[in-house]
Amino acid sequence: QVQLVESGGGSVQAGGSLRLSCEVFGNTYRPNCMGWFRQVPGKEREGVAGIYIGSGSTHYADSVKGRFTISQDNAKYAVYLEMNSLKPEDTAMYYCAAVMGRLCNEPLVQSNYNRWGQGTQVTVSS
């Protein structure tokens, strides 16, 4: 049973930083890509950042470019999201996701992903 386990969410004031972590457990295949998505109540889930595992090629939503950085741990199937200069509009539930066993064409499109974590809450106060 493949599980994605997230950690690192919390509450921070505007301008602060948080680092989210996500590790894949119970896996026998290397993910083709992994990503971070976020969702607020009443809105669709949106892609924040994605990374091709292996090449390390990264993709970001325009709203987070220059503030967020996604990275991978080459020793294990794990990705991180470093979030700096946080804004109240970054408040959301953040989900880690992975594409396994199939091609990854669009790292910021949730329909590409077939494995999801439970989510971790990020709250940014003004």
Coordinates of N, CA and C in Angstrom, one line a residue:
Q1 N 0.8 -1.2 0.0 CA 0.0 0.0 0.0 C 0.9 1.2 0.0
V2 N 0.8 2.0 -1.0 CA 1.6 3.3 -1.1 C 0.9 4.4 -0.3
Q3 N 1.7 5.0 0.5 CA 1.3 6.2 1.3 C 2.2 7.3 1.1
L4 N 1.6 8.5 1.0 CA 2.3 9.8 1.0 C 2.0 10.4 2.3
V5 N 3.1 10.8 3.0 CA 2.9 11.3 4.3 C 3.5 12.7 4.3
E6 N 2.7 13.7 4.6 CA 3.1 15.1 4.7 C 3.4 15.5 6.1
S7 N 4.2 16.6 6.2 CA 4.5 17.2 7.5 C 4.9 18.6 7.3
G8 N 4.9 19.4 8.4 CA 5.5 20.7 8.3 C 4.5 21.9 8.2
G9 N 3.2 21.6 8.2 CA 2.3 22.7 8.1 C 2.2 23.4 9.5
G10 N 1.5 24.5 9.5 CA 1.3 25.2 10.8 C 0.9 26.6 10.5
S11 N 1.0 27.5 11.5 CA 0.6 28.9 11.5 C 1.8 29.8 11.5
V12 N 1.7 30.8 10.7 CA 2.8 31.8 10.7 C 2.3 33.1 10.3
Q13 N 3.0 34.2 10.7 CA 2.6 35.5 10.3 C 3.0 35.8 8.9
A14 N 2.4 36.8 8.3 CA 2.7 37.2 6.9 C 4.2 37.6 6.9
G15 N 4.8 37.1 5.8 CA 6.3 37.4 5.7 C 7.1 36.3 6.2
G16 N 6.5 35.4 6.9 CA 7.3 34.3 7.5 C 7.5 33.1 6.5
S17 N 8.1 32.0 7.0 CA 8.4 30.9 6.2 C 8.0 29.6 6.8
L18 N 7.7 28.6 6.0 CA 7.4 27.2 6.4 C 8.0 26.3 5.4
R19 N 8.3 25.1 5.9 CA 8.8 24.0 5.0 C 8.0 22.8 5.1
L20 N 7.4 22.4 4.0 CA 6.6 21.2 4.0 C 7.5 20.0 3.5
S21 N 7.2 18.8 4.1 CA 7.9 17.6 3.6 C 6.9 16.6 3.2
C22 N 7.3 15.7 2.3 CA 6.4 14.6 1.9 C 7.3 13.5 1.5
E23 N 7.0 12.3 2.1 CA 7.7 11.1 1.8 C 6.8 10.0 1.4
V24 N 7.2 9.2 0.4 CA 6.5 8.1 -0.1 C 6.9 6.8 0.6
F25 N 5.9 6.1 1.2 CA 6.2 4.8 1.9 C 5.4 3.7 1.2
G26 N 6.0 2.5 1.3 CA 5.4 1.3 0.7 C 5.4 1.3 -0.8
N27 N 6.4 1.9 -1.3 CA 6.5 2.1 -2.8 C 7.6 1.2 -3.3
T28 N 7.3 0.6 -4.5 CA 8.4 -0.1 -5.2 C 8.8 0.5 -6.5
Y29 N 8.1 1.6 -6.9 CA 8.4 2.3 -8.1 C 8.8 3.7 -7.8
R30 N 9.7 4.2 -8.7 CA 10.1 5.6 -8.5 C 9.0 6.4 -9.1
P31 N 8.5 7.4 -8.4 CA 7.5 8.3 -8.9 C 8.1 9.0 -10.1
N32 N 7.3 9.3 -11.1 CA 7.8 10.1 -12.3 C 7.8 11.6 -12.0
C33 N 6.8 12.0 -11.3 CA 6.9 13.4 -10.7 C 6.1 13.5 -9.5
M34 N 6.4 14.5 -8.7 CA 5.6 14.8 -7.5 C 5.3 16.2 -7.4
G35 N 4.3 16.6 -6.7 CA 3.8 17.9 -6.7 C 3.1 18.3 -5.4
W36 N 3.0 19.6 -5.3 CA 2.2 20.2 -4.2 C 1.0 20.9 -4.7
F37 N -0.1 20.7 -4.1 CA -1.4 21.3 -4.5 C -1.9 22.0 -3.2
R38 N -2.8 22.9 -3.4 CA -3.5 23.5 -2.2 C -5.0 23.8 -2.5
Q39 N -5.7 23.8 -1.5 CA -7.2 24.0 -1.6 C -7.7 24.7 -0.4
V40 N -8.6 25.7 -0.7 CA -9.4 26.4 0.3 C -10.8 26.0 0.1
P41 N -11.6 26.0 1.2 CA -13.0 25.6 1.1 C -13.7 26.4 0.0
G42 N -14.5 25.7 -0.8 CA -15.3 26.3 -1.8 C -14.5 26.6 -3.1
K43 N -13.3 26.3 -3.2 CA -12.5 26.5 -4.4 C -11.9 25.2 -4.9
E44 N -11.5 25.2 -6.1 CA -10.9 24.0 -6.7 C -9.4 23.9 -6.2
R45 N -9.0 22.6 -6.2 CA -7.6 22.4 -5.8 C -6.7 23.0 -6.9
E46 N -5.6 23.7 -6.5 CA -4.7 24.2 -7.5 C -3.3 23.7 -7.4
G47 N -2.6 23.6 -8.5 CA -1.2 23.2 -8.5 C -0.4 24.3 -8.0
V48 N 0.6 24.0 -7.1 CA 1.5 25.1 -6.6 C 2.9 24.9 -7.2
A49 N 3.4 23.6 -7.1 CA 4.7 23.3 -7.6 C 4.8 21.9 -7.9
G50 N 5.6 21.6 -8.9 CA 5.8 20.2 -9.3 C 7.2 20.0 -9.7
I51 N 7.7 18.7 -9.6 CA 9.1 18.4 -9.9 C 9.1 17.0 -10.6
Y52 N 9.9 16.9 -11.6 CA 10.2 15.6 -12.3 C 11.3 14.9 -11.5
I53 N 10.9 13.8 -10.9 CA 11.9 13.0 -10.1 C 13.0 12.5 -11.0
G54 N 14.2 12.7 -10.6 CA 15.3 12.3 -11.4 C 16.0 13.5 -12.0
S55 N 15.3 14.1 -13.0 CA 15.9 15.3 -13.7 C 15.9 16.5 -12.8
G56 N 14.9 16.6 -11.9 CA 14.8 17.7 -11.0 C 14.2 18.9 -11.6
S57 N 13.7 18.8 -12.8 CA 13.0 19.9 -13.5 C 11.8 20.4 -12.7
T58 N 11.6 21.7 -12.4 CA 10.6 22.2 -11.6 C 9.6 23.1 -12.3
H59 N 8.4 23.2 -11.8 CA 7.4 24.0 -12.4 C 6.6 24.7 -11.2
Y60 N 6.2 25.9 -11.4 CA 5.5 26.7 -10.3 C 4.3 27.4 -10.9
A61 N 3.3 27.5 -10.0 CA 2.3 28.5 -10.3 C 2.8 29.9 -10.3
D62 N 2.2 30.8 -11.1 CA 2.7 32.1 -11.1 C 2.6 32.8 -9.8
S63 N 1.6 32.4 -9.0 CA 1.3 33.1 -7.7 C 2.4 32.8 -6.7
V64 N 3.2 31.8 -6.9 CA 4.3 31.4 -5.9 C 5.7 31.5 -6.4
K65 N 5.8 31.9 -7.7 CA 7.2 32.0 -8.3 C 8.0 33.0 -7.5
G66 N 9.2 32.6 -7.2 CA 10.1 33.5 -6.5 C 10.0 33.4 -5.0
R67 N 8.9 32.8 -4.5 CA 8.7 32.7 -3.1 C 8.8 31.2 -2.6
F68 N 8.3 30.3 -3.4 CA 8.3 28.9 -3.1 C 9.4 28.1 -3.9
T69 N 9.9 27.1 -3.2 CA 10.9 26.2 -3.9 C 10.6 24.8 -3.6
I70 N 10.4 24.0 -4.7 CA 10.2 22.6 -4.5 C 11.6 21.9 -4.7
S71 N 11.9 20.9 -3.9 CA 13.1 20.1 -4.1 C 12.9 18.7 -3.8
Q72 N 13.8 17.8 -4.2 CA 13.7 16.4 -3.9 C 14.9 15.9 -3.2
D73 N 14.7 14.8 -2.5 CA 15.7 14.0 -1.8 C 16.1 12.8 -2.7
N74 N 17.3 12.8 -3.3 CA 17.6 11.8 -4.2 C 17.9 10.4 -3.5
A75 N 18.0 10.5 -2.2 CA 18.3 9.2 -1.5 C 17.0 8.5 -1.2
K76 N 15.9 9.2 -1.3 CA 14.6 8.5 -1.0 C 13.5 9.3 -1.8
Y77 N 12.4 8.7 -1.8 CA 11.3 9.3 -2.6 C 10.6 10.4 -1.7
A78 N 11.2 11.5 -1.6 CA 10.7 12.6 -0.8 C 10.8 13.9 -1.5
V79 N 9.9 14.8 -1.3 CA 10.0 16.2 -1.8 C 9.7 17.2 -0.7
Y80 N 10.1 18.4 -0.9 CA 10.0 19.4 0.1 C 9.5 20.7 -0.6
L81 N 8.8 21.5 0.2 CA 8.3 22.8 -0.4 C 8.7 23.8 0.6
E82 N 9.7 24.6 0.2 CA 10.2 25.7 1.0 C 9.3 26.9 0.7
M83 N 8.6 27.5 1.6 CA 7.7 28.6 1.4 C 8.2 29.8 2.1
N84 N 8.6 30.8 1.4 CA 9.0 32.1 2.0 C 8.1 33.2 1.6
S85 N 8.3 34.3 2.4 CA 7.4 35.5 2.1 C 6.0 35.2 2.0
L86 N 5.5 34.4 3.0 CA 4.1 33.9 3.0 C 3.1 35.0 3.1
K87 N 2.0 34.9 2.4 CA 1.0 35.9 2.4 C -0.3 35.2 2.9
P88 N -1.2 36.0 3.5 CA -2.5 35.4 3.9 C -3.2 34.6 2.8
E89 N -3.1 35.0 1.6 CA -3.7 34.2 0.5 C -3.1 32.9 0.3
D90 N -2.0 32.6 0.9 CA -1.4 31.3 0.8 C -2.0 30.3 1.8
T91 N -2.9 30.8 2.6 CA -3.6 29.9 3.6 C -4.4 28.9 2.9
A92 N -4.2 27.6 3.2 CA -4.9 26.5 2.5 C -4.5 25.2 3.1
M93 N -5.2 24.2 2.7 CA -4.7 22.8 3.0 C -3.8 22.4 1.8
Y94 N -2.6 22.0 2.2 CA -1.6 21.7 1.2 C -1.5 20.1 1.1
Y95 N -1.6 19.6 -0.2 CA -1.5 18.2 -0.4 C -0.3 17.9 -1.3
C96 N 0.3 16.8 -0.9 CA 1.4 16.2 -1.7 C 0.8 15.2 -2.6
A97 N 1.4 15.1 -3.8 CA 0.8 14.1 -4.8 C 2.0 13.5 -5.6
A98 N 1.7 12.3 -6.2 CA 2.8 11.7 -7.0 C 2.1 11.0 -8.2
V99 N 2.9 10.9 -9.2 CA 2.5 10.2 -10.4 C 3.3 8.9 -10.4
M100 N 2.7 7.8 -10.4 CA 3.4 6.5 -10.4 C 2.8 5.6 -11.4
G101 N 3.7 4.9 -12.1 CA 3.3 3.9 -13.1 C 2.8 4.5 -14.4
R102 N 2.9 5.7 -14.6 CA 2.4 6.3 -15.8 C 3.2 7.6 -16.1
L103 N 3.1 8.1 -17.3 CA 3.8 9.3 -17.6 C 3.3 10.5 -16.9
C104 N 4.2 11.5 -16.7 CA 3.8 12.7 -16.0 C 4.0 13.8 -17.1
N105 N 2.9 14.4 -17.6 CA 2.9 15.3 -18.6 C 2.8 16.8 -18.2
E106 N 2.0 17.0 -17.1 CA 1.7 18.3 -16.7 C 1.8 18.3 -15.2
P107 N 2.9 18.7 -14.6 CA 3.2 18.6 -13.2 C 2.3 19.5 -12.3
L108 N 1.5 20.4 -12.9 CA 0.7 21.3 -12.1 C -0.8 21.0 -12.3
V109 N -1.1 19.9 -13.0 CA -2.5 19.5 -13.2 C -2.8 18.3 -12.4
Q110 N -3.8 18.4 -11.6 CA -4.1 17.4 -10.6 C -4.6 16.1 -11.2
S111 N -5.2 16.1 -12.4 CA -5.7 14.9 -13.0 C -4.5 14.0 -13.4
N112 N -3.3 14.5 -13.5 CA -2.1 13.6 -13.8 C -1.8 12.7 -12.6
Y113 N -2.1 13.1 -11.4 CA -1.6 12.5 -10.2 C -2.6 11.3 -9.8
N114 N -1.9 10.2 -9.4 CA -2.7 9.1 -8.9 C -2.4 8.6 -7.5
R115 N -1.7 9.4 -6.8 CA -1.4 9.1 -5.4 C -1.4 10.5 -4.7
W116 N -2.1 10.5 -3.5 CA -2.3 11.7 -2.8 C -2.1 11.5 -1.3
G117 N -1.5 12.5 -0.6 CA -1.4 12.5 0.8 C -2.7 13.0 1.4
Q118 N -2.7 13.1 2.7 CA -3.9 13.5 3.5 C -4.0 15.0 3.6
G119 N -2.9 15.7 3.4 CA -2.9 17.1 3.5 C -2.4 17.7 4.8
T120 N -1.9 18.9 4.8 CA -1.4 19.5 5.9 C -1.8 21.0 5.9
Q121 N -2.3 21.5 6.9 CA -2.8 22.9 6.9 C -1.7 23.9 7.1
V122 N -1.8 25.0 6.2 CA -1.0 26.1 6.4 C -1.9 27.4 6.6
T123 N -1.6 28.1 7.6 CA -2.4 29.3 7.9 C -1.4 30.5 8.1
V124 N -1.7 31.5 7.3 CA -0.9 32.7 7.3 C -1.7 33.9 7.8
S125 N -1.3 34.5 8.9 CA -2.1 35.6 9.4 C -1.5 36.9 9.1
S126 N -2.3 37.9 8.9 CA -1.8 39.3 8.5 C -1.4 40.1 9.7

